PDB file of C-alpha atoms in Angstrom:
ATOM      1  CA  UNK A   1     -12.466  28.057 -17.440  1.00  0.00           C
ATOM      2  CA  UNK A   2     -10.650  29.214 -13.960  1.00  0.00           C
ATOM      3  CA  UNK A   3     -14.123  28.077 -11.853  1.00  0.00           C
ATOM      4  CA  UNK A   4     -13.814  24.263 -13.599  1.00  0.00           C
ATOM      5  CA  UNK A   5      -9.998  23.818 -12.523  1.00  0.00           C
ATOM      6  CA  UNK A   6     -11.517  25.181  -9.366  1.00  0.00           C
ATOM      7  CA  UNK A   7     -14.435  22.721  -8.607  1.00  0.00           C
ATOM      8  CA  UNK A   8     -11.883  19.884  -9.903  1.00  0.00           C
ATOM      9  CA  UNK A   9      -9.307  20.572  -7.321  1.00  0.00           C
ATOM     10  CA  UNK A  10     -11.971  20.842  -4.654  1.00  0.00           C
ATOM     11  CA  UNK A  11     -13.721  17.118  -6.151  1.00  0.00           C
ATOM     12  CA  UNK A  12      -9.840  15.543  -6.364  1.00  0.00           C
ATOM     13  CA  UNK A  13      -8.880  16.313  -2.606  1.00  0.00           C
ATOM     14  CA  UNK A  14     -11.745  15.472  -1.696  1.00  0.00           C
ATOM     15  CA  UNK A  15     -11.242  11.884  -3.287  1.00  0.00           C
ATOM     16  CA  UNK A  16      -7.794  12.361  -1.760  1.00  0.00           C
ATOM     17  CA  UNK A  17      -8.469  12.945   1.628  1.00  0.00           C
ATOM     18  CA  UNK A  18     -11.288  10.174   1.458  1.00  0.00           C
ATOM     19  CA  UNK A  19      -8.699   7.303  -0.231  1.00  0.00           C
ATOM     20  CA  UNK A  20      -6.457   7.454   2.001  1.00  0.00           C
ATOM     21  CA  UNK A  21      -7.486   6.078   5.130  1.00  0.00           C
ATOM     22  CA  UNK A  22      -9.287   3.630   3.665  1.00  0.00           C
ATOM     23  CA  UNK A  23      -5.742   1.930   3.757  1.00  0.00           C
ATOM     24  CA  UNK A  24      -6.738   0.604   7.306  1.00  0.00           C
ATOM     25  CA  UNK A  25      -9.765  -0.681   5.276  1.00  0.00           C
ATOM     26  CA  UNK A  26      -7.596  -2.399   2.823  1.00  0.00           C
ATOM     27  CA  UNK A  27      -4.621  -3.796   5.018  1.00  0.00           C
ATOM     28  CA  UNK A  28      -8.131  -5.514   7.804  1.00  0.00           C
ATOM     29  CA  UNK A  29      -9.531  -6.842   4.943  1.00  0.00           C
ATOM     30  CA  UNK A  30      -6.122  -8.254   3.518  1.00  0.00           C
ATOM     31  CA  UNK A  31      -5.265  -9.524   7.337  1.00  0.00           C
ATOM     32  CA  UNK A  32      -9.112 -10.975   7.434  1.00  0.00           C
ATOM     33  CA  UNK A  33     -10.123 -12.644   3.515  1.00  0.00           C
ATOM     34  CA  UNK A  34      -6.102 -13.734   3.131  1.00  0.00           C
ATOM     35  CA  UNK A  35      -6.532 -13.527  -1.017  1.00  0.00           C
ATOM     36  CA  UNK A  36      -3.124 -14.583  -1.346  1.00  0.00           C
ATOM     37  CA  UNK A  37      -4.070 -18.373  -0.364  1.00  0.00           C
ATOM     38  CA  UNK A  38      -5.417 -18.758  -3.564  1.00  0.00           C
ATOM     39  CA  UNK A  39      -2.347 -17.589  -5.452  1.00  0.00           C
ATOM     40  CA  UNK A  40      -1.281 -20.730  -5.473  1.00  0.00           C
ATOM     41  CA  UNK A  41      -3.402 -21.526  -8.993  1.00  0.00           C
ATOM     42  CA  UNK A  42      -1.093 -19.756 -11.208  1.00  0.00           C
ATOM     43  CA  UNK A  43       1.420 -23.018  -9.663  1.00  0.00           C
ATOM     44  CA  UNK A  44       5.534 -21.602 -10.614  1.00  0.00           C
ATOM     45  CA  UNK A  45       4.870 -18.347 -12.480  1.00  0.00           C
ATOM     46  CA  UNK A  46       3.150 -16.621  -8.585  1.00  0.00           C
ATOM     47  CA  UNK A  47       5.866 -17.975  -6.639  1.00  0.00           C
ATOM     48  CA  UNK A  48       9.022 -17.051  -9.553  1.00  0.00           C
ATOM     49  CA  UNK A  49       7.894 -13.469  -9.520  1.00  0.00           C
ATOM     50  CA  UNK A  50       7.739 -12.643  -5.844  1.00  0.00           C
ATOM     51  CA  UNK A  51      11.050 -13.629  -5.986  1.00  0.00           C
ATOM     52  CA  UNK A  52      12.252 -11.171  -8.251  1.00  0.00           C
ATOM     53  CA  UNK A  53      10.363  -8.467  -6.112  1.00  0.00           C
ATOM     54  CA  UNK A  54      11.860  -9.232  -3.343  1.00  0.00           C
ATOM     55  CA  UNK A  55      15.014  -8.911  -5.440  1.00  0.00           C
ATOM     56  CA  UNK A  56      13.756  -5.017  -6.633  1.00  0.00           C
ATOM     57  CA  UNK A  57      13.032  -4.297  -2.914  1.00  0.00           C
ATOM     58  CA  UNK A  58      16.840  -5.387  -2.402  1.00  0.00           C
ATOM     59  CA  UNK A  59      17.687  -2.595  -5.355  1.00  0.00           C
ATOM     60  CA  UNK A  60      15.021   0.230  -3.860  1.00  0.00           C
ATOM     61  CA  UNK A  61      15.370  -0.318  -0.444  1.00  0.00           C
ATOM     62  CA  UNK A  62      19.401   0.419  -1.094  1.00  0.00           C
ATOM     63  CA  UNK A  63      18.850   3.553  -2.642  1.00  0.00           C
ATOM     64  CA  UNK A  64      16.443   4.751   0.145  1.00  0.00           C
ATOM     65  CA  UNK A  65      19.155   3.937   2.729  1.00  0.00           C
ATOM     66  CA  UNK A  66      21.333   5.628   0.288  1.00  0.00           C
ATOM     67  CA  UNK A  67      19.243   8.855   0.317  1.00  0.00           C
ATOM     68  CA  UNK A  68      18.395   8.597   3.717  1.00  0.00           C
ATOM     69  CA  UNK A  69      22.534   8.612   4.365  1.00  0.00           C
ATOM     70  CA  UNK A  70      22.855  11.408   2.128  1.00  0.00           C
ATOM     71  CA  UNK A  71      20.079  13.204   4.976  1.00  0.00           C
ATOM     72  CA  UNK A  72      21.793  12.174   8.087  1.00  0.00           C
ATOM     73  CA  UNK A  73      25.443  12.464   7.351  1.00  0.00           C
ATOM     74  CA  UNK A  74      25.126  16.339   7.066  1.00  0.00           C
ATOM     75  CA  UNK A  75      26.810  18.111  10.330  1.00  0.00           C
ATOM     76  CA  UNK A  76      23.491  20.330  10.928  1.00  0.00           C
ATOM     77  CA  UNK A  77      21.402  17.230  10.788  1.00  0.00           C
ATOM     78  CA  UNK A  78      22.123  16.098  14.519  1.00  0.00           C
ATOM     79  CA  UNK A  79      20.438  18.355  17.000  1.00  0.00           C
ATOM     80  CA  UNK A  80      18.370  19.700  14.395  1.00  0.00           C
ATOM     81  CA  UNK A  81      14.400  21.431  14.596  1.00  0.00           C
ATOM     82  CA  UNK A  82      12.438  18.941  12.313  1.00  0.00           C
ATOM     83  CA  UNK A  83      12.192  21.842   9.983  1.00  0.00           C
ATOM     84  CA  UNK A  84      15.829  21.849   9.096  1.00  0.00           C
ATOM     85  CA  UNK A  85      15.457  18.376   8.533  1.00  0.00           C
ATOM     86  CA  UNK A  86      12.374  18.573   6.065  1.00  0.00           C
ATOM     87  CA  UNK A  87      14.965  21.714   4.915  1.00  0.00           C
ATOM     88  CA  UNK A  88      17.876  19.089   4.374  1.00  0.00           C
ATOM     89  CA  UNK A  89      15.548  16.328   2.437  1.00  0.00           C
ATOM     90  CA  UNK A  90      14.661  17.596  -0.216  1.00  0.00           C
ATOM     91  CA  UNK A  91      11.961  16.168  -2.295  1.00  0.00           C
ATOM     92  CA  UNK A  92      15.070  15.464  -4.911  1.00  0.00           C
ATOM     93  CA  UNK A  93      16.632  13.162  -2.967  1.00  0.00           C
ATOM     94  CA  UNK A  94      12.832  11.488  -2.053  1.00  0.00           C
ATOM     95  CA  UNK A  95      12.776  10.474  -5.555  1.00  0.00           C
ATOM     96  CA  UNK A  96      14.818   7.537  -4.592  1.00  0.00           C
ATOM     97  CA  UNK A  97      15.285   5.561  -7.440  1.00  0.00           C
ATOM     98  CA  UNK A  98      11.265   5.700  -9.020  1.00  0.00           C
ATOM     99  CA  UNK A  99      11.402   8.044 -11.367  1.00  0.00           C
ATOM    100  CA  UNK A 100      11.316   7.321 -14.865  1.00  0.00           C
ATOM    101  CA  UNK A 101      10.632   4.485 -16.069  1.00  0.00           C
ATOM    102  CA  UNK A 102      12.007   2.341 -13.214  1.00  0.00           C
ATOM    103  CA  UNK A 103       7.867   2.439 -11.100  1.00  0.00           C
ATOM    104  CA  UNK A 104       6.330   0.890 -13.473  1.00  0.00           C
ATOM    105  CA  UNK A 105       9.146  -1.998 -14.762  1.00  0.00           C
ATOM    106  CA  UNK A 106       8.267  -2.545 -11.106  1.00  0.00           C
ATOM    107  CA  UNK A 107       3.996  -2.933 -11.544  1.00  0.00           C
ATOM    108  CA  UNK A 108       5.081  -4.963 -15.366  1.00  0.00           C
ATOM    109  CA  UNK A 109       6.927  -7.068 -12.854  1.00  0.00           C
ATOM    110  CA  UNK A 110       4.460  -7.564 -10.405  1.00  0.00           C
ATOM    111  CA  UNK A 111       0.937  -7.376 -12.568  1.00  0.00           C
ATOM    112  CA  UNK A 112       0.397 -10.785 -11.481  1.00  0.00           C
ATOM    113  CA  UNK A 113      -0.693  -9.192  -7.993  1.00  0.00           C
ATOM    114  CA  UNK A 114      -2.378  -6.505  -9.081  1.00  0.00           C
ATOM    115  CA  UNK A 115      -4.847  -8.519 -11.233  1.00  0.00           C
ATOM    116  CA  UNK A 116      -4.797 -11.504  -8.290  1.00  0.00           C
ATOM    117  CA  UNK A 117      -5.931  -9.105  -5.334  1.00  0.00           C
ATOM    118  CA  UNK A 118      -8.553  -6.805  -7.569  1.00  0.00           C
ATOM    119  CA  UNK A 119     -10.403 -10.008  -8.608  1.00  0.00           C
ATOM    120  CA  UNK A 120     -10.249 -12.079  -5.213  1.00  0.00           C
ATOM    121  CA  UNK A 121     -11.896  -8.489  -3.335  1.00  0.00           C
ATOM    122  CA  UNK A 122     -15.061  -8.119  -6.505  1.00  0.00           C
ATOM    123  CA  UNK A 123     -15.254 -11.463  -5.396  1.00  0.00           C
ATOM    124  CA  UNK A 124     -15.421 -10.840  -1.571  1.00  0.00           C
ATOM    125  CA  UNK A 125     -16.854  -8.043  -1.890  1.00  0.00           C
ATOM    126  CA  UNK A 126     -19.597  -8.437  -4.494  1.00  0.00           C
ATOM    127  CA  UNK A 127     -19.627 -11.664  -5.910  1.00  0.00           C
ATOM    128  CA  UNK A 128     -17.396 -10.769  -8.921  1.00  0.00           C
ATOM    129  CA  UNK A 129     -16.499 -14.542 -10.142  1.00  0.00           C
ATOM    130  CA  UNK A 130     -12.357 -14.377 -11.085  1.00  0.00           C
ATOM    131  CA  UNK A 131     -10.552 -16.013 -13.797  1.00  0.00           C
ATOM    132  CA  UNK A 132      -7.466 -17.268 -12.509  1.00  0.00           C
ATOM    133  CA  UNK A 133      -6.044 -18.957 -16.049  1.00  0.00           C
ATOM    134  CA  UNK A 134      -2.952 -18.331 -17.316  1.00  0.00           C
ATOM    135  CA  UNK A 135      -4.684 -16.932 -20.020  1.00  0.00           C
ATOM    136  CA  UNK A 136      -5.848 -14.507 -18.690  1.00  0.00           C
ATOM    137  CA  UNK A 137      -2.562 -13.390 -17.205  1.00  0.00           C
ATOM    138  CA  UNK A 138      -0.772 -12.718 -20.149  1.00  0.00           C
ATOM    139  CA  UNK A 139      -3.787 -10.571 -21.021  1.00  0.00           C
ATOM    140  CA  UNK A 140      -3.739  -8.482 -18.226  1.00  0.00           C
ATOM    141  CA  UNK A 141       0.057  -8.634 -18.607  1.00  0.00           C
ATOM    142  CA  UNK A 142       0.411  -7.153 -21.871  1.00  0.00           C
ATOM    143  CA  UNK A 143      -2.999  -4.792 -20.979  1.00  0.00           C
ATOM    144  CA  UNK A 144      -0.029  -4.023 -18.147  1.00  0.00           C
ATOM    145  CA  UNK A 145       3.100  -3.151 -20.944  1.00  0.00           C
ATOM    146  CA  UNK A 146       0.643  -1.088 -23.195  1.00  0.00           C
ATOM    147  CA  UNK A 147      -0.675   0.969 -19.833  1.00  0.00           C
ATOM    148  CA  UNK A 148       2.661   1.537 -18.597  1.00  0.00           C
ATOM    149  CA  UNK A 149       4.444   3.162 -22.501  1.00  0.00           C
ATOM    150  CA  UNK A 150       1.387   5.597 -22.227  1.00  0.00           C
ATOM    151  CA  UNK A 151       1.003   6.605 -18.225  1.00  0.00           C
ATOM    152  CA  UNK A 152       5.370   6.797 -19.285  1.00  0.00           C
ATOM    153  CA  UNK A 153       4.715   9.576 -22.140  1.00  0.00           C
ATOM    154  CA  UNK A 154       1.628  11.140 -20.504  1.00  0.00           C
ATOM    155  CA  UNK A 155       3.624  12.508 -17.678  1.00  0.00           C
ATOM    156  CA  UNK A 156       6.917  13.097 -18.992  1.00  0.00           C
ATOM    157  CA  UNK A 157       4.151  15.220 -21.406  1.00  0.00           C
ATOM    158  CA  UNK A 158       2.394  16.435 -17.757  1.00  0.00           C
ATOM    159  CA  UNK A 159       5.922  17.307 -16.376  1.00  0.00           C
ATOM    160  CA  UNK A 160       7.317  19.045 -19.022  1.00  0.00           C
ATOM    161  CA  UNK A 161       3.507  21.357 -19.617  1.00  0.00           C
ATOM    162  CA  UNK A 162       3.658  21.978 -15.114  1.00  0.00           C
ATOM    163  CA  UNK A 163       7.436  22.684 -15.425  1.00  0.00           C
ATOM    164  CA  UNK A 164       6.845  25.834 -17.964  1.00  0.00           C
ATOM    165  CA  UNK A 165       4.433  26.687 -16.979  1.00  0.00           C
ATOM    166  CA  UNK A 166       5.873  27.009 -13.279  1.00  0.00           C
ATOM    167  CA  UNK A 167       8.881  28.509 -15.263  1.00  0.00           C
ATOM    168  CA  UNK A 168       6.450  31.504 -16.273  1.00  0.00           C
ATOM    169  CA  UNK A 169       6.063  32.692 -12.775  1.00  0.00           C
ATOM    170  CA  UNK A 170       9.257  31.948 -11.199  1.00  0.00           C
ATOM    171  CA  UNK A 171       8.423  29.467  -8.928  1.00  0.00           C
ATOM    172  CA  UNK A 172      10.895  26.663 -10.218  1.00  0.00           C
ATOM    173  CA  UNK A 173      12.646  26.018  -6.572  1.00  0.00           C
ATOM    174  CA  UNK A 174       9.571  26.527  -4.932  1.00  0.00           C
ATOM    175  CA  UNK A 175       7.083  24.128  -7.073  1.00  0.00           C
ATOM    176  CA  UNK A 176       8.750  21.901  -9.837  1.00  0.00           C
ATOM    177  CA  UNK A 177       9.923  18.960  -7.160  1.00  0.00           C
ATOM    178  CA  UNK A 178       6.794  18.689  -5.525  1.00  0.00           C
ATOM    179  CA  UNK A 179       4.830  18.964  -8.537  1.00  0.00           C
ATOM    180  CA  UNK A 180       6.661  16.460 -10.149  1.00  0.00           C
ATOM    181  CA  UNK A 181       6.452  13.716  -7.287  1.00  0.00           C
ATOM    182  CA  UNK A 182       1.931  14.680  -7.715  1.00  0.00           C
ATOM    183  CA  UNK A 183       2.474  13.922 -11.506  1.00  0.00           C
ATOM    184  CA  UNK A 184       4.002  10.559 -10.425  1.00  0.00           C
ATOM    185  CA  UNK A 185       1.706   9.893  -7.485  1.00  0.00           C
ATOM    186  CA  UNK A 186      -1.369  10.170 -10.218  1.00  0.00           C
ATOM    187  CA  UNK A 187       0.479   8.198 -12.648  1.00  0.00           C
ATOM    188  CA  UNK A 188       1.204   4.975 -11.031  1.00  0.00           C
ATOM    189  CA  UNK A 189      -2.316   5.078  -9.415  1.00  0.00           C
ATOM    190  CA  UNK A 190      -3.325   5.614 -13.000  1.00  0.00           C
ATOM    191  CA  UNK A 191      -1.963   1.955 -13.435  1.00  0.00           C
ATOM    192  CA  UNK A 192      -3.464   0.384 -11.153  1.00  0.00           C
ATOM    193  CA  UNK A 193      -6.874   1.314 -11.142  1.00  0.00           C
ATOM    194  CA  UNK A 194      -6.986   0.517 -14.777  1.00  0.00           C
ATOM    195  CA  UNK A 195      -6.856  -2.272 -14.140  1.00  0.00           C
ATOM    196  CA  UNK A 196      -9.850  -2.277 -12.658  1.00  0.00           C
ATOM    197  CA  UNK A 197     -11.760  -0.252 -15.415  1.00  0.00           C
ATOM    198  CA  UNK A 198      -9.700  -3.991 -17.622  1.00  0.00           C
ATOM    199  CA  UNK A 199     -12.134  -6.329 -15.606  1.00  0.00           C
ATOM    200  CA  UNK A 200     -14.697  -4.490 -16.702  1.00  0.00           C
ATOM    201  CA  UNK A 201     -14.448  -4.794 -20.424  1.00  0.00           C
ATOM    202  CA  UNK A 202     -12.964  -0.600 -20.303  1.00  0.00           C
ATOM    203  CA  UNK A 203      -9.749  -0.301 -23.285  1.00  0.00           C
ATOM    204  CA  UNK A 204      -7.091   1.360 -22.352  1.00  0.00           C
ATOM    205  CA  UNK A 205      -8.170   4.347 -24.173  1.00  0.00           C
ATOM    206  CA  UNK A 206     -12.191   3.897 -22.173  1.00  0.00           C
ATOM    207  CA  UNK A 207      -9.848   3.648 -19.168  1.00  0.00           C
ATOM    208  CA  UNK A 208      -8.214   6.381 -19.786  1.00  0.00           C
ATOM    209  CA  UNK A 209     -11.145   9.118 -20.092  1.00  0.00           C
ATOM    210  CA  UNK A 210     -12.625   7.459 -16.647  1.00  0.00           C
ATOM    211  CA  UNK A 211      -9.896   8.491 -15.059  1.00  0.00           C
ATOM    212  CA  UNK A 212     -10.050  12.063 -15.375  1.00  0.00           C
ATOM    213  CA  UNK A 213     -12.850  11.710 -12.904  1.00  0.00           C
ATOM    214  CA  UNK A 214     -11.033  10.004 -10.286  1.00  0.00           C
ATOM    215  CA  UNK A 215      -7.581  11.735 -10.064  1.00  0.00           C
ATOM    216  CA  UNK A 216      -7.846  12.254  -6.412  1.00  0.00           C
ATOM    217  CA  UNK A 217      -8.052   8.527  -5.966  1.00  0.00           C
ATOM    218  CA  UNK A 218      -5.440   6.991  -8.622  1.00  0.00           C
ATOM    219  CA  UNK A 219      -3.494  10.507  -6.668  1.00  0.00           C
ATOM    220  CA  UNK A 220      -3.314   8.790  -3.348  1.00  0.00           C
ATOM    221  CA  UNK A 221      -3.331   5.648  -4.380  1.00  0.00           C
ATOM    222  CA  UNK A 222       0.079   6.413  -5.838  1.00  0.00           C
ATOM    223  CA  UNK A 223       0.795   8.151  -3.019  1.00  0.00           C
ATOM    224  CA  UNK A 224       0.552   5.614  -0.631  1.00  0.00           C
ATOM    225  CA  UNK A 225       2.794   2.904  -3.359  1.00  0.00           C
ATOM    226  CA  UNK A 226       5.271   5.046  -3.908  1.00  0.00           C
ATOM    227  CA  UNK A 227       6.149   5.452  -0.554  1.00  0.00           C
ATOM    228  CA  UNK A 228       5.274   1.249   0.812  1.00  0.00           C
ATOM    229  CA  UNK A 229       7.597   0.107  -1.857  1.00  0.00           C
ATOM    230  CA  UNK A 230      10.802   1.041  -0.020  1.00  0.00           C
ATOM    231  CA  UNK A 231      10.027  -1.419   2.603  1.00  0.00           C
ATOM    232  CA  UNK A 232      12.558  -4.023   3.165  1.00  0.00           C
ATOM    233  CA  UNK A 233      12.431  -6.809   1.242  1.00  0.00           C
ATOM    234  CA  UNK A 234       8.986  -7.394   0.408  1.00  0.00           C
ATOM    235  CA  UNK A 235       8.275  -3.920   0.058  1.00  0.00           C
ATOM    236  CA  UNK A 236       7.156  -3.478  -3.359  1.00  0.00           C
ATOM    237  CA  UNK A 237       5.246  -6.691  -2.415  1.00  0.00           C
ATOM    238  CA  UNK A 238       2.893  -5.092   0.225  1.00  0.00           C
ATOM    239  CA  UNK A 239       2.627  -1.790  -1.685  1.00  0.00           C
ATOM    240  CA  UNK A 240       1.370  -3.548  -4.748  1.00  0.00           C
ATOM    241  CA  UNK A 241      -0.894  -5.936  -2.985  1.00  0.00           C
ATOM    242  CA  UNK A 242      -2.873  -3.159  -0.518  1.00  0.00           C
ATOM    243  CA  UNK A 243      -2.614  -0.865  -3.549  1.00  0.00           C
ATOM    244  CA  UNK A 244      -4.557  -3.136  -6.062  1.00  0.00           C
ATOM    245  CA  UNK A 245      -7.174  -4.085  -2.049  1.00  0.00           C
ATOM    246  CA  UNK A 246      -7.180  -0.311  -0.946  1.00  0.00           C
ATOM    247  CA  UNK A 247      -8.343   1.216  -5.370  1.00  0.00           C
ATOM    248  CA  UNK A 248     -11.138  -1.078  -5.699  1.00  0.00           C
ATOM    249  CA  UNK A 249     -12.302  -0.359  -1.814  1.00  0.00           C
ATOM    250  CA  UNK A 250     -12.533   2.834  -2.821  1.00  0.00           C
ATOM    251  CA  UNK A 251     -12.973   2.725  -7.517  1.00  0.00           C
ATOM    252  CA  UNK A 252     -16.753   0.766  -5.397  1.00  0.00           C
ATOM    253  CA  UNK A 253     -16.778   3.132  -2.688  1.00  0.00           C
ATOM    254  CA  UNK A 254     -16.309   6.466  -4.633  1.00  0.00           C
ATOM    255  CA  UNK A 255     -17.019   5.613  -8.149  1.00  0.00           C
ATOM    256  CA  UNK A 256     -18.940   3.184  -8.861  1.00  0.00           C
ATOM    257  CA  UNK A 257     -19.804   2.149 -12.425  1.00  0.00           C
ATOM    258  CA  UNK A 258     -23.328   2.185 -13.431  1.00  0.00           C
ATOM    259  CA  UNK A 259     -24.933  -1.255 -13.322  1.00  0.00           C
ATOM    260  CA  UNK A 260     -24.854  -1.738 -17.207  1.00  0.00           C
ATOM    261  CA  UNK A 261     -21.482  -0.614 -17.272  1.00  0.00           C
ATOM    262  CA  UNK A 262     -20.971  -3.476 -14.597  1.00  0.00           C
ATOM    263  CA  UNK A 263     -22.074  -5.784 -17.096  1.00  0.00           C
ATOM    264  CA  UNK A 264     -20.067  -5.889 -18.962  1.00  0.00           C
TER     265      UNK A 264
END
């Protein structure tokens, strides 16, 4: 049992380390192929969601500024060493605005971007024909809502179990917040990668089972997405677009489907 946990931890760590640098490739991919151009196929829907995403970005950036202000306003901040800074910048402050349901609400609103950019990446990378219809988007939106509810419930349960386990060893102060953030990163990445599995015809239940094998990829995607969302104004859009592209590149490279599965 312990041996299996250690083995999976090593696998997840390796996946995480491999996936984070892929964001550079994801950025190069966006710059070269400009996949947002074909979003005109969705007409007013894409423009309306872009406006909503900018408003979301304003609120998230405001919360990030308030968190930073709490740290900078401390008398010990100026002239303090980097260790003192990070001591003041607690994991609780890093939680900012994305704790609980808020991060899932962001992804539900921006599902069109996730849906579109994963499709375009697959089209460019492997020639998989995308479906740009409004009906297809609405089906993806319904799936995103269901997946978000499942992710929120599982995240809550996982955090409770983790906190109990950490409490048994008296390590609440040291581990509770960082472990809570890692759990959030995983489920944030889970939501994005579920879009990938959905496009290959997998049910949400099947997607959850497969996700266990790509936990490191999901955590890496969630980790970068979480913090990109605080870029002023357009951070949530950048986080979603870049997360969708990078997740697709990572899944194609490090967790490819069997040929029979790709034909679904």
